[in-house]
PDB file of C-alpha atoms in Angstrom:
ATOM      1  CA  UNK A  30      37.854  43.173 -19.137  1.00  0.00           C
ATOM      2  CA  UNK A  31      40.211  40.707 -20.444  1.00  0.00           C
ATOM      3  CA  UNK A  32      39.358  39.759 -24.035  1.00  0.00           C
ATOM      4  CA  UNK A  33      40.497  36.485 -23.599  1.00  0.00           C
ATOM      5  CA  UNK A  34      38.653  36.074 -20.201  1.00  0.00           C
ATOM      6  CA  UNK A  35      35.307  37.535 -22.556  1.00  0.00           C
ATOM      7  CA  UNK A  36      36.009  34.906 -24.970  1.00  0.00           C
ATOM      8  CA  UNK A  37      35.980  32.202 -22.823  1.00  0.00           C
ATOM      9  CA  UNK A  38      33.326  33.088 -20.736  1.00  0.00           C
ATOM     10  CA  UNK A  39      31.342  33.541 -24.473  1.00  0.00           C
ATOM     11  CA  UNK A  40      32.637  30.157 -25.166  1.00  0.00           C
ATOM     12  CA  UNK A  41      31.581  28.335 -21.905  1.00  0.00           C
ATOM     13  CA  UNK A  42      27.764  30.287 -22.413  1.00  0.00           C
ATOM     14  CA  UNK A  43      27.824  28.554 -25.687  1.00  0.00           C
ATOM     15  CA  UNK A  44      28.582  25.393 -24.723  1.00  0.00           C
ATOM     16  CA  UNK A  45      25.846  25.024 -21.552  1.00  0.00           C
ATOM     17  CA  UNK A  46      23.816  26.517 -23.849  1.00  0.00           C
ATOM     18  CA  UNK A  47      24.456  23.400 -26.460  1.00  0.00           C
ATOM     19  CA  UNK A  48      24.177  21.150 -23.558  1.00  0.00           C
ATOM     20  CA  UNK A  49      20.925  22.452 -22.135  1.00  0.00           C
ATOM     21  CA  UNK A  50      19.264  22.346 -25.762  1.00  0.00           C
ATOM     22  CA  UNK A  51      20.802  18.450 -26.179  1.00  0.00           C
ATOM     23  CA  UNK A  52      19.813  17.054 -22.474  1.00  0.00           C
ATOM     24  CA  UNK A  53      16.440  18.371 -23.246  1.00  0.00           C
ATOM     25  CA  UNK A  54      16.218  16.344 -26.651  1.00  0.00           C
ATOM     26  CA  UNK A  55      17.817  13.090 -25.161  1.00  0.00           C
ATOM     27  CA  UNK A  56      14.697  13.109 -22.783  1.00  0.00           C
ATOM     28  CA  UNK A  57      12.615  10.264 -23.173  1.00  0.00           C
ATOM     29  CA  UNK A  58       9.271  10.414 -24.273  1.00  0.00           C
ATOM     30  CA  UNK A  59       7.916   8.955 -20.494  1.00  0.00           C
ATOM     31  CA  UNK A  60       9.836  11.863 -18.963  1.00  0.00           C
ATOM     32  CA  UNK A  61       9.134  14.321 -21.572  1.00  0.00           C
ATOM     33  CA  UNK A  62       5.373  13.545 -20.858  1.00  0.00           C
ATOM     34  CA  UNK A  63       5.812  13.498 -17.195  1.00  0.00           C
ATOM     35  CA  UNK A  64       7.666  16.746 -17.157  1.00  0.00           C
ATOM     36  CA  UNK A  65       4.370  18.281 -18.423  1.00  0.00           C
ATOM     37  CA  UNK A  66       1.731  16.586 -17.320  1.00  0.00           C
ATOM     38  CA  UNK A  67       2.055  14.812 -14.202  1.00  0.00           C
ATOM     39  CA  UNK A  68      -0.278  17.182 -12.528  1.00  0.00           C
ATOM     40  CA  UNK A  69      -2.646  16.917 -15.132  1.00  0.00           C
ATOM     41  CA  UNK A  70      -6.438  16.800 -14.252  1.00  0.00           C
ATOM     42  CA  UNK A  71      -7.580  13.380 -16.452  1.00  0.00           C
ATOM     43  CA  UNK A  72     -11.315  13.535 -14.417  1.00  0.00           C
ATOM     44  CA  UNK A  73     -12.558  14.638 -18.113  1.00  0.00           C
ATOM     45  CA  UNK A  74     -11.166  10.916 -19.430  1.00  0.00           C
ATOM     46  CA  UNK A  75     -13.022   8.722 -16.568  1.00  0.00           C
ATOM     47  CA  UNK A  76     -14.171   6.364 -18.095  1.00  0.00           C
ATOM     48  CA  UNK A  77     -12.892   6.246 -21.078  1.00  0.00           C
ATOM     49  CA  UNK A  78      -9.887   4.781 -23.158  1.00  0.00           C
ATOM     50  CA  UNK A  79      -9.049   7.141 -26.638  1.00  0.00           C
ATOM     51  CA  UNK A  80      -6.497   5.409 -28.808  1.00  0.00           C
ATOM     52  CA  UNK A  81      -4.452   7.016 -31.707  1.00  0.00           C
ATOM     53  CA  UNK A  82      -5.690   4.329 -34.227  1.00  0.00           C
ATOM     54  CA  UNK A  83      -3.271   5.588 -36.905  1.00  0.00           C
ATOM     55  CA  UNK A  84      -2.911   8.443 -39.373  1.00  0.00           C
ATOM     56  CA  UNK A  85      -4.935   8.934 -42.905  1.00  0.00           C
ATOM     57  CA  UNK A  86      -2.015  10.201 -45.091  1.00  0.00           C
ATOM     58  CA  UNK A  87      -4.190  11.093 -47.489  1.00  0.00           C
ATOM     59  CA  UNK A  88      -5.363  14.226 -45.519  1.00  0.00           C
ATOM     60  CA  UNK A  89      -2.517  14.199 -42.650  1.00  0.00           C
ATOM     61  CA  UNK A  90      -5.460  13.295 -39.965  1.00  0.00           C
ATOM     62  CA  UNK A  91      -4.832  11.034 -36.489  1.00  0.00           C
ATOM     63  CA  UNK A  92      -7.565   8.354 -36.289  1.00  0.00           C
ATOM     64  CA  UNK A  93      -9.006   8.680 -33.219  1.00  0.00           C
ATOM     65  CA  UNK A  94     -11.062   5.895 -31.287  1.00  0.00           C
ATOM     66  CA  UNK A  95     -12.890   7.103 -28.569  1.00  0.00           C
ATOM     67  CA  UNK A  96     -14.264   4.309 -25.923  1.00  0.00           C
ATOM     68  CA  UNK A  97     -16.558   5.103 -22.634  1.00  0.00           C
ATOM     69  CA  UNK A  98     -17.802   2.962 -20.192  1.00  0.00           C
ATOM     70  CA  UNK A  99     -20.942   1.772 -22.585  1.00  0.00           C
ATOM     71  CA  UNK A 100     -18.585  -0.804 -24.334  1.00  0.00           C
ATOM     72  CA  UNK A 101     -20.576   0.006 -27.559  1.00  0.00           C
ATOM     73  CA  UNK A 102     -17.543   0.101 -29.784  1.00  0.00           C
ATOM     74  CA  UNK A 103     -15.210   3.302 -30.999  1.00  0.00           C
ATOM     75  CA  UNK A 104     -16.606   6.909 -31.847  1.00  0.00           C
ATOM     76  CA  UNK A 105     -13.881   7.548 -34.340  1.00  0.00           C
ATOM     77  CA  UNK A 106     -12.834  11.213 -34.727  1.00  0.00           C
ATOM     78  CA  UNK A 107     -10.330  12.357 -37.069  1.00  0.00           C
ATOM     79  CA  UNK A 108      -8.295  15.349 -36.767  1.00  0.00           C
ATOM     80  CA  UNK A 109      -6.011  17.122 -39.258  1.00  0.00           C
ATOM     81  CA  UNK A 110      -2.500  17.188 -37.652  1.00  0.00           C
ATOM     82  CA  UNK A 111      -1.368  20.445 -39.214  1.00  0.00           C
ATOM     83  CA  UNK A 112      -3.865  22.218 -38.777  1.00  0.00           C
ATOM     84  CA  UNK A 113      -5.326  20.828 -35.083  1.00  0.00           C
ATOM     85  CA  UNK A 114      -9.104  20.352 -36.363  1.00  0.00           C
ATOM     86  CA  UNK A 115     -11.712  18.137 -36.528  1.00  0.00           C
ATOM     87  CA  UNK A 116     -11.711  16.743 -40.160  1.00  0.00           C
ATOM     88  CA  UNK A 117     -14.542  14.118 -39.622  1.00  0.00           C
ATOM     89  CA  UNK A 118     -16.794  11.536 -37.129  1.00  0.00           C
ATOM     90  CA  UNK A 119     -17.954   8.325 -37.605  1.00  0.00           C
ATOM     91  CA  UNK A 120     -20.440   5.973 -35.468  1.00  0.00           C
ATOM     92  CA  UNK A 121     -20.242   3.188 -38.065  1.00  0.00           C
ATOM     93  CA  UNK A 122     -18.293   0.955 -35.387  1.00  0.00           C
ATOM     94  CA  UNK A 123     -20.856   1.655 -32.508  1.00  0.00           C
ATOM     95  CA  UNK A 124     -23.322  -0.970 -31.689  1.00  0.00           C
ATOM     96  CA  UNK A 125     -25.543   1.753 -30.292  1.00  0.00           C
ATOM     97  CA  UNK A 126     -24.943   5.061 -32.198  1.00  0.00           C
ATOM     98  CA  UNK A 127     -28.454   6.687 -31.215  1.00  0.00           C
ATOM     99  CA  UNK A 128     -26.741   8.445 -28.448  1.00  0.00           C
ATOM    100  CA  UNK A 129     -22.708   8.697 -29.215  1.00  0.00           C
ATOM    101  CA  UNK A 130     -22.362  12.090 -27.060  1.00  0.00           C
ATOM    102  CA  UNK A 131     -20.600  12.852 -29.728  1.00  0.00           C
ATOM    103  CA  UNK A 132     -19.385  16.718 -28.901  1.00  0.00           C
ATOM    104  CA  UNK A 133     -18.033  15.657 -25.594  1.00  0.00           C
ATOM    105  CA  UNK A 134     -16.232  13.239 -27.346  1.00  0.00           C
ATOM    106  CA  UNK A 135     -15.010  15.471 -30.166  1.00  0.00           C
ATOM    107  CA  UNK A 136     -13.607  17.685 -27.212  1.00  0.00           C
ATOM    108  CA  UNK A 137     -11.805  14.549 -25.300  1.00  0.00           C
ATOM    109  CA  UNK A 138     -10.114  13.937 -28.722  1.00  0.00           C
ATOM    110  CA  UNK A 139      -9.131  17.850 -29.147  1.00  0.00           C
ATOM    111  CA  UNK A 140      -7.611  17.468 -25.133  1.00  0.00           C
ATOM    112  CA  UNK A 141      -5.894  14.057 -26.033  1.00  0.00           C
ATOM    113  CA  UNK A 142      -4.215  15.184 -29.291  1.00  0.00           C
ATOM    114  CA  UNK A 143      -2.300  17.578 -27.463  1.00  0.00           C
ATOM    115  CA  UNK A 144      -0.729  14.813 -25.269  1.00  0.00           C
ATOM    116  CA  UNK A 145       1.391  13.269 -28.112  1.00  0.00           C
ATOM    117  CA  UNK A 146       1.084   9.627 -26.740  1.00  0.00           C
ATOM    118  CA  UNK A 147      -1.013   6.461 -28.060  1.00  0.00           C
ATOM    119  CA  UNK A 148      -3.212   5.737 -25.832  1.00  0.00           C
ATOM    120  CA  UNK A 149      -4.944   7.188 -22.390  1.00  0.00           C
ATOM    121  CA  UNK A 150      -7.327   5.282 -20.346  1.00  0.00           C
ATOM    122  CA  UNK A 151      -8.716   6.258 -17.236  1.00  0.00           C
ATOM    123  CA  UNK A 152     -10.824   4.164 -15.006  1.00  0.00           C
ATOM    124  CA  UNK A 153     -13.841   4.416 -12.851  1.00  0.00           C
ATOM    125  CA  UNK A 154     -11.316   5.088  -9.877  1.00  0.00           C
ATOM    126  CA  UNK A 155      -9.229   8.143 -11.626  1.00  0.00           C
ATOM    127  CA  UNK A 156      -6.042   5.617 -12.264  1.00  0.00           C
ATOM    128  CA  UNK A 157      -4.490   6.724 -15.185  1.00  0.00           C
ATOM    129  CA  UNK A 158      -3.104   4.672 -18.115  1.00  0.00           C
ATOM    130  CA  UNK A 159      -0.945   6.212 -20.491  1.00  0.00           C
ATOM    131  CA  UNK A 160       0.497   4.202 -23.993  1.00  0.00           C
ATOM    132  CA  UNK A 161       3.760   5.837 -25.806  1.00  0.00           C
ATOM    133  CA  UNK A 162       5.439   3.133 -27.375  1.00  0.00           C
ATOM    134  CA  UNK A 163       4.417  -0.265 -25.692  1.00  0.00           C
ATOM    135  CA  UNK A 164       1.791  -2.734 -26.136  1.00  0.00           C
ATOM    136  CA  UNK A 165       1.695  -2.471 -21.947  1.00  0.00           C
ATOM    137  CA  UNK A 166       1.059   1.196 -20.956  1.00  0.00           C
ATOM    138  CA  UNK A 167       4.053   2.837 -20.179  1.00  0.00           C
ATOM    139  CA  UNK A 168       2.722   5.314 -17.550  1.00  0.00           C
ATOM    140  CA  UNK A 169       0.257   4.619 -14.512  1.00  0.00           C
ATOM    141  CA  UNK A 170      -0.862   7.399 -12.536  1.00  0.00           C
ATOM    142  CA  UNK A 171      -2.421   5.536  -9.297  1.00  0.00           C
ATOM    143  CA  UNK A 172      -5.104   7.180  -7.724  1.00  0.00           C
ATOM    144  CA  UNK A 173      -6.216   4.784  -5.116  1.00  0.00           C
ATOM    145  CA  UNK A 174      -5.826   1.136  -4.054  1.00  0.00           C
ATOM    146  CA  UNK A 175      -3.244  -0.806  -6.035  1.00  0.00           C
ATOM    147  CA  UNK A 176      -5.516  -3.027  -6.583  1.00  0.00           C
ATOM    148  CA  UNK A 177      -5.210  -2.487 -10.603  1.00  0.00           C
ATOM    149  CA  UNK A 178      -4.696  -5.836 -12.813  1.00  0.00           C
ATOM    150  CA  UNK A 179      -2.680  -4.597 -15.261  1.00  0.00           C
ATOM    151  CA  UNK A 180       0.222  -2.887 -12.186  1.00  0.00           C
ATOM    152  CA  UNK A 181       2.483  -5.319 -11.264  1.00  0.00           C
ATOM    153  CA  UNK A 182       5.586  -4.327  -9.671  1.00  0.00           C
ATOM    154  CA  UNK A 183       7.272  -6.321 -11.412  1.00  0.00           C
ATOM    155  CA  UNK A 184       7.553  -4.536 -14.416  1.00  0.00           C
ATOM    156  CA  UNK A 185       6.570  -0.484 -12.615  1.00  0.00           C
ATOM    157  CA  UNK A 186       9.313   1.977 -11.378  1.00  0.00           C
ATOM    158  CA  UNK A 187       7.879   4.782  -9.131  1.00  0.00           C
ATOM    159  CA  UNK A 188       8.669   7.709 -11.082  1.00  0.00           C
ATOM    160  CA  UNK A 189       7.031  10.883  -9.050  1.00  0.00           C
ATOM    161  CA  UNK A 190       4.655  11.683  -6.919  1.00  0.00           C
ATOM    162  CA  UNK A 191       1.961   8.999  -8.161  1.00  0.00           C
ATOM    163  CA  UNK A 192       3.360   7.745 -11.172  1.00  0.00           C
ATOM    164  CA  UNK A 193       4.596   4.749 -11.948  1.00  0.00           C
ATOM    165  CA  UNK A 194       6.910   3.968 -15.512  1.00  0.00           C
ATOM    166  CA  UNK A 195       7.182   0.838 -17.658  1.00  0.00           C
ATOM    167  CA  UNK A 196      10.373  -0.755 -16.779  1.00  0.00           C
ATOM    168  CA  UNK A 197      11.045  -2.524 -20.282  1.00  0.00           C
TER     169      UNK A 197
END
């Protein structure tokens, strides 16, 4: 083979290869998150809205608020970012802590840290709310009606299959 020919070949590999690696960084965080979970079974989440409250830098945790249906106020879970585990709980913001279902809720924050995003709320119905960088949530999955409040047209692009994004 031509050794010029090999070069450029080698040089053209490199390049596609540089281009692959760079179109898959300039993704934005919407499509990164649809790109891996827009088939994603949220039935574990109905009813309930976790938010990423912040982080504790003290011991590199995510603050973790974890809402159901109750409206009682936050079970707040914390979990160490480096090492992906539970670091501590706390019912002190529940009205009603006597029954917090608190290991179910431990494993919804375990499932949600993996999803890298704010917020997730899913309703009664199985719609699915998802918050990256807005105070609006930037994803909606719709599982029935559109019927929802908070979708308006407006301000939703259909993305795939059931999804909607956050035009802003």
């Amino acid at each position: 083979m031509n050794t010029k020919l090999s070069l450029n070949i080698g040089g053209l590999l490199a390049a596609l290869s540089a281009w692959v690696i760079f179109a898959d960084c300039c993704k934005s965080p919407c499509e990164a998150f649809l790109e891996k979970y827009s088939r994603e079974d949220f039935s574990s989440f109905r009813n309930k809205y976790i938010l990423n409250r912040g982080i504790d830098h003290s011991d590199h945790s995510s603050i973790l608020f974890v809402y159901d249906e109750r409206d009682d106020g936050p079970y707040m879970v914390k979990v160490n970012r480096a090492s992906g585990k539970i670091v501590g709980t706390s019912t002190h913001l529940m009205k009603d802590a006597s029954n917090p279902d608190s290991v179910f809720k431990q494993q919804l924050a375990m499932k949600f840290i993996r999803y890298h995003v704010d917020g997730l709320d899913v309703d009664s119905t199985g719609n699915v709310f998802v918050w990256i960088t807005h105070d609006q949530p930037d994803l909606i999955r719709v599982a029935g009606k559109m019927d929802m409040p908070v979708f308006d047209e407006k301000h939703y692009r259909e993305a795939k299959d059931n999804w909607y994004v956050n035009k802003e």
